[in-house]
PDB file of C-alpha atoms in Angstrom:
ATOM      1  CA  ASN J  29      81.934  86.621  88.818  1.00 64.00           C
ATOM      2  CA  ALA J  30      81.062  84.908  92.629  1.00 77.00           C
ATOM      3  CA  GLY J  31      83.882  86.307  94.135  1.00 94.00           C
ATOM      4  CA  VAL J  32      84.058  85.002  98.307  1.00 97.00           C
ATOM      5  CA  THR J  33      80.775  83.308  98.949  1.00 96.00           C
ATOM      6  CA  GLN J  34      79.911  82.204 102.436  1.00 97.00           C
ATOM      7  CA  THR J  35      77.419  80.393 104.073  1.00 96.00           C
ATOM      8  CA  PRO J  36      75.195  80.096 105.534  1.00 97.00           C
ATOM      9  CA  LYS J  37      74.575  83.699 106.041  1.00 97.00           C
ATOM     10  CA  PHE J  38      72.619  83.083 109.630  1.00 97.00           C
ATOM     11  CA  GLN J  39      72.830  80.528 112.050  1.00 97.00           C
ATOM     12  CA  VAL J  40      71.718  79.462 115.577  1.00 98.00           C
ATOM     13  CA  LEU J  41      73.527  77.230 117.675  1.00 97.00           C
ATOM     14  CA  LYS J  42      72.613  75.831 121.100  1.00 98.00           C
ATOM     15  CA  THR J  43      75.660  75.929 123.294  1.00 98.00           C
ATOM     16  CA  GLY J  44      78.429  73.014 123.010  1.00 97.00           C
ATOM     17  CA  GLN J  45      77.242  72.319 119.106  1.00 97.00           C
ATOM     18  CA  SER J  46      79.724  72.610 116.403  1.00 96.00           C
ATOM     19  CA  MET J  47      79.352  73.566 112.767  1.00 96.00           C
ATOM     20  CA  THR J  48      81.536  74.436 109.766  1.00 98.00           C
ATOM     21  CA  LEU J  49      81.448  77.961 108.300  1.00 98.00           C
ATOM     22  CA  GLN J  50      82.299  77.822 104.414  1.00 98.00           C
ATOM     23  CA  CYS J  51      84.276  80.290 102.507  1.00 98.00           C
ATOM     24  CA  ALA J  52      84.670  79.599  99.152  1.00 98.00           C
ATOM     25  CA  GLN J  53      86.422  81.773  96.524  1.00 97.00           C
ATOM     26  CA  ASP J  54      87.066  81.344  92.869  1.00 96.00           C
ATOM     27  CA  MET J  55      89.461  84.595  91.638  1.00 95.00           C
ATOM     28  CA  ASN J  56      92.560  82.130  92.651  1.00 94.00           C
ATOM     29  CA  HIS J  57      93.753  84.250  95.663  1.00 94.00           C
ATOM     30  CA  GLU J  58      96.595  82.857  97.608  1.00 92.00           C
ATOM     31  CA  TYR J  59      95.420  84.416 101.174  1.00 93.00           C
ATOM     32  CA  MET J  60      92.353  83.819 102.936  1.00 95.00           C
ATOM     33  CA  SER J  61      90.971  84.692 106.446  1.00 96.00           C
ATOM     34  CA  TRP J  62      89.047  84.760 108.977  1.00 97.00           C
ATOM     35  CA  TYR J  63      87.969  87.130 111.152  1.00 97.00           C
ATOM     36  CA  ARG J  64      84.683  87.903 113.558  1.00 97.00           C
ATOM     37  CA  GLN J  65      83.050  91.349 114.030  1.00 97.00           C
ATOM     38  CA  ASP J  66      81.995  92.145 117.113  1.00 94.00           C
ATOM     39  CA  PRO J  67      80.305  95.923 118.604  1.00 87.00           C
ATOM     40  CA  GLY J  68      83.289  98.102 119.712  1.00 81.00           C
ATOM     41  CA  MET J  69      85.799  95.722 118.492  1.00 83.00           C
ATOM     42  CA  GLY J  70      86.037  96.047 115.014  1.00 87.00           C
ATOM     43  CA  LEU J  71      87.408  93.213 113.205  1.00 93.00           C
ATOM     44  CA  ARG J  72      89.416  90.372 114.861  1.00 94.00           C
ATOM     45  CA  LEU J  73      91.820  87.841 112.683  1.00 94.00           C
ATOM     46  CA  ILE J  74      90.993  84.085 113.744  1.00 97.00           C
ATOM     47  CA  HIS J  75      92.813  82.154 111.538  1.00 97.00           C
ATOM     48  CA  TYR J  76      94.344  82.874 108.419  1.00 95.00           C
ATOM     49  CA  SER J  77      96.051  80.982 105.199  1.00 95.00           C
ATOM     50  CA  VAL J  78      98.907  81.952 102.781  1.00 92.00           C
ATOM     51  CA  GLY J  79      98.577  78.913 100.258  1.00 93.00           C
ATOM     52  CA  ALA J  80      96.870  75.453 100.149  1.00 95.00           C
ATOM     53  CA  GLY J  81      98.048  73.466 102.867  1.00 96.00           C
ATOM     54  CA  ILE J  82      99.793  76.161 105.196  1.00 95.00           C
ATOM     55  CA  THR J  83      97.271  77.928 107.926  1.00 96.00           C
ATOM     56  CA  ASP J  84      98.457  80.265 111.170  1.00 95.00           C
ATOM     57  CA  GLN J  85      96.418  81.451 114.097  1.00 95.00           C
ATOM     58  CA  GLY J  86      95.478  85.365 114.492  1.00 93.00           C
ATOM     59  CA  GLU J  87      94.631  87.257 117.442  1.00 91.00           C
ATOM     60  CA  VAL J  88      91.336  85.150 118.340  1.00 96.00           C
ATOM     61  CA  PRO J  89      92.270  81.611 117.242  1.00 97.00           C
ATOM     62  CA  ASN J  90      90.891  79.593 120.099  1.00 97.00           C
ATOM     63  CA  GLY J  91      87.660  77.227 120.028  1.00 97.00           C
ATOM     64  CA  TYR J  92      88.370  77.909 116.274  1.00 98.00           C
ATOM     65  CA  ASN J  93      89.711  75.191 113.249  1.00 97.00           C
ATOM     66  CA  VAL J  94      90.260  75.903 109.896  1.00 98.00           C
ATOM     67  CA  SER J  95      92.003  73.843 107.044  1.00 97.00           C
ATOM     68  CA  ARG J  96      93.218  74.583 103.614  1.00 97.00           C
ATOM     69  CA  SER J  97      92.776  71.670 101.106  1.00 97.00           C
ATOM     70  CA  THR J  98      92.608  73.586  98.200  1.00 97.00           C
ATOM     71  CA  THR J  99      93.085  77.295  96.811  1.00 96.00           C
ATOM     72  CA  GLU J 100      89.115  77.905  96.494  1.00 97.00           C
ATOM     73  CA  ASP J 101      88.105  76.599 100.130  1.00 98.00           C
ATOM     74  CA  PHE J 102      88.616  77.513 103.589  1.00 98.00           C
ATOM     75  CA  PRO J 103      86.133  76.489 106.523  1.00 98.00           C
ATOM     76  CA  LEU J 104      86.253  77.673 109.848  1.00 98.00           C
ATOM     77  CA  ARG J 105      85.446  75.031 112.169  1.00 98.00           C
ATOM     78  CA  LEU J 106      83.548  75.590 115.715  1.00 97.00           C
ATOM     79  CA  LEU J 107      84.196  72.899 117.652  1.00 92.00           C
ATOM     80  CA  SER J 108      81.938  73.460 120.793  1.00 96.00           C
ATOM     81  CA  ALA J 109      79.889  76.527 120.764  1.00 97.00           C
ATOM     82  CA  ALA J 110      80.142  78.961 123.548  1.00 97.00           C
ATOM     83  CA  PRO J 111      77.799  81.897 124.003  1.00 97.00           C
ATOM     84  CA  SER J 112      81.339  84.092 123.438  1.00 97.00           C
ATOM     85  CA  GLN J 113      80.951  82.940 119.975  1.00 97.00           C
ATOM     86  CA  THR J 114      78.158  85.135 118.942  1.00 97.00           C
ATOM     87  CA  SER J 115      79.650  87.452 116.397  1.00 97.00           C
ATOM     88  CA  VAL J 116      79.258  88.017 112.476  1.00 97.00           C
ATOM     89  CA  TYR J 117      81.923  86.241 110.802  1.00 98.00           C
ATOM     90  CA  PHE J 118      83.680  87.277 107.709  1.00 98.00           C
ATOM     91  CA  CYS J 119      85.685  85.607 105.267  1.00 98.00           C
ATOM     92  CA  ALA J 120      88.296  87.366 103.094  1.00 96.00           C
ATOM     93  CA  SER J 121      90.538  86.517 100.378  1.00 95.00           C
ATOM     94  CA  SER J 122      93.820  88.874  98.544  1.00 92.00           C
ATOM     95  CA  TYR J 123      95.925  87.921  95.773  1.00 90.00           C
ATOM     96  CA  SER J 124      98.817  88.215  97.255  1.00 82.00           C
ATOM     97  CA  VAL J 125      99.991  86.933 100.334  1.00 69.00           C
ATOM     98  CA  ARG J 126     102.151  90.595 100.932  1.00 71.00           C
ATOM     99  CA  LEU J 127      98.561  91.904 101.418  1.00 67.00           C
ATOM    100  CA  ASN J 128      99.819  94.506  99.516  1.00 74.00           C
ATOM    101  CA  THR J 129      95.889  94.043  97.311  1.00 82.00           C
ATOM    102  CA  GLU J 130      92.468  94.301  97.724  1.00 88.00           C
ATOM    103  CA  ALA J 131      90.802  92.299  99.774  1.00 92.00           C
ATOM    104  CA  PHE J 132      87.441  90.453  99.295  1.00 95.00           C
ATOM    105  CA  PHE J 133      84.978  89.390 101.948  1.00 97.00           C
ATOM    106  CA  GLY J 134      81.890  87.257 101.725  1.00 97.00           C
ATOM    107  CA  GLN J 135      78.826  88.779 103.164  1.00 97.00           C
ATOM    108  CA  GLY J 136      78.926  87.344 106.656  1.00 97.00           C
ATOM    109  CA  THR J 137      77.745  84.929 108.998  1.00 97.00           C
ATOM    110  CA  ARG J 138      75.369  85.847 111.740  1.00 97.00           C
ATOM    111  CA  LEU J 139      75.698  83.222 114.488  1.00 98.00           C
ATOM    112  CA  THR J 140      74.227  83.318 117.730  1.00 97.00           C
ATOM    113  CA  VAL J 141      74.952  80.528 120.411  1.00 98.00           C
ATOM    114  CA  VAL J 142      72.329  80.132 122.923  1.00 97.00           C
TER     115      VAL J 142
ATOM    116  CA  ARG C  23      98.541  99.183 122.869  1.00 70.00           C
ATOM    117  CA  LYS C  24      96.470  98.041 119.990  1.00 80.00           C
ATOM    118  CA  GLU C  25      98.241  97.860 116.870  1.00 87.00           C
ATOM    119  CA  VAL C  26      95.899 100.130 115.412  1.00 91.00           C
ATOM    120  CA  GLU C  27      93.945 102.705 117.053  1.00 92.00           C
ATOM    121  CA  GLN C  28      90.981 105.286 115.355  1.00 94.00           C
ATOM    122  CA  ASP C  29      88.690 107.208 116.877  1.00 91.00           C
ATOM    123  CA  PRO C  30      85.092 105.525 116.754  1.00 89.00           C
ATOM    124  CA  GLY C  31      83.390 108.843 116.546  1.00 89.00           C
ATOM    125  CA  PRO C  32      80.350 108.964 115.762  1.00 94.00           C
ATOM    126  CA  PHE C  33      81.288 112.225 113.624  1.00 95.00           C
ATOM    127  CA  ASN C  34      77.597 114.207 112.777  1.00 97.00           C
ATOM    128  CA  VAL C  35      78.468 116.537 109.987  1.00 97.00           C
ATOM    129  CA  PRO C  36      76.422 118.165 107.542  1.00 97.00           C
ATOM    130  CA  GLU C  37      76.265 117.117 104.055  1.00 98.00           C
ATOM    131  CA  GLY C  38      78.836 119.652 101.959  1.00 98.00           C
ATOM    132  CA  ALA C  39      81.246 119.540 104.956  1.00 98.00           C
ATOM    133  CA  THR C  40      84.418 118.702 104.979  1.00 98.00           C
ATOM    134  CA  VAL C  41      85.692 115.581 107.291  1.00 97.00           C
ATOM    135  CA  ALA C  42      88.916 114.183 108.437  1.00 96.00           C
ATOM    136  CA  PHE C  43      89.595 110.723 110.243  1.00 94.00           C
ATOM    137  CA  ASN C  44      93.279 109.998 111.588  1.00 94.00           C
ATOM    138  CA  CYS C  45      94.380 106.626 112.201  1.00 95.00           C
ATOM    139  CA  THR C  46      97.677 105.228 114.396  1.00 95.00           C
ATOM    140  CA  TYR C  47      99.346 102.477 113.576  1.00 92.00           C
ATOM    141  CA  SER C  48     102.053 100.686 115.720  1.00 90.00           C
ATOM    142  CA  ASN C  49     103.816  98.124 113.982  1.00 86.00           C
ATOM    143  CA  SER C  50     106.658 100.758 111.926  1.00 85.00           C
ATOM    144  CA  ALA C  51     107.756  97.428 109.831  1.00 84.00           C
ATOM    145  CA  SER C  52     103.843  98.131 108.286  1.00 83.00           C
ATOM    146  CA  GLN C  53     103.962  97.547 104.429  1.00 80.00           C
ATOM    147  CA  SER C  54     100.312  98.255 103.342  1.00 88.00           C
ATOM    148  CA  PHE C  55      97.854 100.805 104.299  1.00 92.00           C
ATOM    149  CA  PHE C  56      93.947 101.176 103.335  1.00 94.00           C
ATOM    150  CA  TRP C  57      90.749 102.776 104.188  1.00 96.00           C
ATOM    151  CA  TYR C  58      87.862 100.393 103.776  1.00 96.00           C
ATOM    152  CA  ARG C  59      84.351 101.495 103.718  1.00 97.00           C
ATOM    153  CA  GLN C  60      81.385  98.866 106.084  1.00 97.00           C
ATOM    154  CA  ASP C  61      78.080 100.303 105.827  1.00 96.00           C
ATOM    155  CA  CYS C  62      75.434  99.335 108.729  1.00 93.00           C
ATOM    156  CA  ARG C  63      75.664  95.044 108.315  1.00 90.00           C
ATOM    157  CA  LYS C  64      77.358  94.927 105.133  1.00 95.00           C
ATOM    158  CA  GLU C  65      80.255  93.482 104.621  1.00 97.00           C
ATOM    159  CA  PRO C  66      83.598  96.093 104.046  1.00 97.00           C
ATOM    160  CA  LYS C  67      85.099  97.103 100.769  1.00 96.00           C
ATOM    161  CA  LEU C  68      88.079  98.813 100.280  1.00 95.00           C
ATOM    162  CA  LEU C  69      88.150 102.784  99.519  1.00 96.00           C
ATOM    163  CA  MET C  70      91.514 103.270  98.695  1.00 94.00           C
ATOM    164  CA  SER C  71      94.787 102.389  98.711  1.00 92.00           C
ATOM    165  CA  VAL C  72      97.025 104.898 100.988  1.00 92.00           C
ATOM    166  CA  TYR C  73     100.425 105.394  99.138  1.00 87.00           C
ATOM    167  CA  SER C  74     103.508 107.100 101.014  1.00 87.00           C
ATOM    168  CA  SER C  75     103.108 110.013  98.415  1.00 88.00           C
ATOM    169  CA  GLY C  76      99.557 110.852  99.400  1.00 89.00           C
ATOM    170  CA  ASN C  77      96.839 109.923  97.041  1.00 93.00           C
ATOM    171  CA  GLU C  78      92.990 111.179  95.678  1.00 95.00           C
ATOM    172  CA  ASP C  79      90.092 109.933  94.255  1.00 95.00           C
ATOM    173  CA  GLY C  80      87.432 112.208  93.629  1.00 97.00           C
ATOM    174  CA  ARG C  81      86.426 113.920  97.004  1.00 98.00           C
ATOM    175  CA  PHE C  82      88.590 111.414  99.218  1.00 98.00           C
ATOM    176  CA  THR C  83      92.231 112.182  99.419  1.00 97.00           C
ATOM    177  CA  ALA C  84      94.507 109.164 101.819  1.00 96.00           C
ATOM    178  CA  GLN C  85      97.706 110.368 103.418  1.00 95.00           C
ATOM    179  CA  LEU C  86     100.364 108.875 104.986  1.00 94.00           C
ATOM    180  CA  ASN C  87     102.845 110.171 107.632  1.00 93.00           C
ATOM    181  CA  ARG C  88     105.362 107.276 108.394  1.00 91.00           C
ATOM    182  CA  ALA C  89     107.641 109.494 111.257  1.00 92.00           C
ATOM    183  CA  SER C  90     104.780 109.990 112.984  1.00 92.00           C
ATOM    184  CA  GLN C  91     102.721 106.601 112.266  1.00 92.00           C
ATOM    185  CA  TYR C  92      99.652 107.809 111.391  1.00 92.00           C
ATOM    186  CA  ILE C  93      97.675 107.677 108.159  1.00 95.00           C
ATOM    187  CA  SER C  94      94.480 109.955 107.327  1.00 96.00           C
ATOM    188  CA  LEU C  95      91.117 110.434 105.072  1.00 97.00           C
ATOM    189  CA  LEU C  96      90.070 113.449 103.755  1.00 97.00           C
ATOM    190  CA  ILE C  97      86.432 113.392 102.789  1.00 98.00           C
ATOM    191  CA  ARG C  98      85.376 116.998 100.694  1.00 98.00           C
ATOM    192  CA  ASP C  99      82.043 118.105 100.435  1.00 98.00           C
ATOM    193  CA  SER C 100      80.275 115.079 101.879  1.00 98.00           C
ATOM    194  CA  LYS C 101      77.271 113.292 100.952  1.00 98.00           C
ATOM    195  CA  LEU C 102      74.497 111.507 102.978  1.00 98.00           C
ATOM    196  CA  SER C 103      75.950 108.583 100.932  1.00 97.00           C
ATOM    197  CA  ASP C 104      78.704 108.812 102.651  1.00 98.00           C
ATOM    198  CA  SER C 105      77.652 107.820 105.713  1.00 98.00           C
ATOM    199  CA  ALA C 106      79.318 104.624 106.766  1.00 97.00           C
ATOM    200  CA  THR C 107      82.265 103.620 108.938  1.00 96.00           C
ATOM    201  CA  TYR C 108      85.732 104.077 107.966  1.00 97.00           C
ATOM    202  CA  LEU C 109      87.983 101.226 109.185  1.00 96.00           C
ATOM    203  CA  CYS C 110      91.610 101.649 108.749  1.00 95.00           C
ATOM    204  CA  VAL C 111      93.704  98.332 107.803  1.00 93.00           C
ATOM    205  CA  ASN C 112      97.627  98.159 107.458  1.00 88.00           C
ATOM    206  CA  GLY C 113      99.245  95.141 106.612  1.00 81.00           C
ATOM    207  CA  GLY C 114     101.767  93.459 105.089  1.00 64.00           C
ATOM    208  CA  ALA C 115     104.920  93.104 108.311  1.00 65.00           C
ATOM    209  CA  THR C 116     103.662  90.052 109.688  1.00 72.00           C
ATOM    210  CA  ASN C 117     101.230  88.158 106.740  1.00 76.00           C
ATOM    211  CA  LYS C 118      98.563  89.940 108.710  1.00 84.00           C
ATOM    212  CA  LEU C 119      95.569  92.354 107.648  1.00 87.00           C
ATOM    213  CA  ILE C 120      95.117  94.266 110.753  1.00 89.00           C
ATOM    214  CA  PHE C 121      91.778  96.222 111.092  1.00 92.00           C
ATOM    215  CA  GLY C 122      90.887  99.340 113.175  1.00 93.00           C
ATOM    216  CA  THR C 123      87.765  99.556 115.467  1.00 93.00           C
ATOM    217  CA  GLY C 124      86.205 101.834 112.827  1.00 94.00           C
ATOM    218  CA  THR C 125      85.334 105.557 112.927  1.00 95.00           C
ATOM    219  CA  LEU C 126      81.455 105.819 112.059  1.00 95.00           C
ATOM    220  CA  LEU C 127      80.097 109.157 109.777  1.00 97.00           C
ATOM    221  CA  ALA C 128      76.834 110.627 109.825  1.00 97.00           C
ATOM    222  CA  VAL C 129      76.260 112.563 107.218  1.00 98.00           C
ATOM    223  CA  GLN C 130      72.734 115.379 108.415  1.00 97.00           C
ATOM    224  CA  PRO C 131      71.407 116.369 105.724  1.00 95.00           C
TER     225      PRO C 131
END
């Protein structure tokens, strides 16, 4: 049982480049989300989805796009990378959109923008 | 004011000690509460849910005080392996799972 799979684990980008962070879950979870984690800031919600075809913004959505064409996949796109987007990114999924069940996290993507 | 606030620590305690963390939340409509544990450079993992009546899981006890809008985590008989960051989490009110910044615990031999 793979759970939540994120790729890549590490990435270095140049300012202005674009890229997509991949996230897939095999647990048939309704709810998926993306967070970034910076020192002293905790996990901040970027975007989330309550089901296929439905996405919404979190606390820090600027510079990021998401889509949810299937239940399993929830990619995060960086449109034009900036040094301020250097961070650790986590994808998470939960069974219920009521958020009263456990959230499972991927192993994270460490992104550096130079 | 942040939606979820925690003392970042670090809490340095000797093995065998009892340590308690508190967390306050601002959204009185929050439905669900959790404590997650995060080891260094790893992903967060669920430690325990927090129920209105309080709940215990081995050496760990979690409590919720809705009137004062805080949750707590008590760890008894601390082990070296308890060293980690403990994240307070609430969700359900706005379709968003909100994390605190975490409290760092270092258990010393």
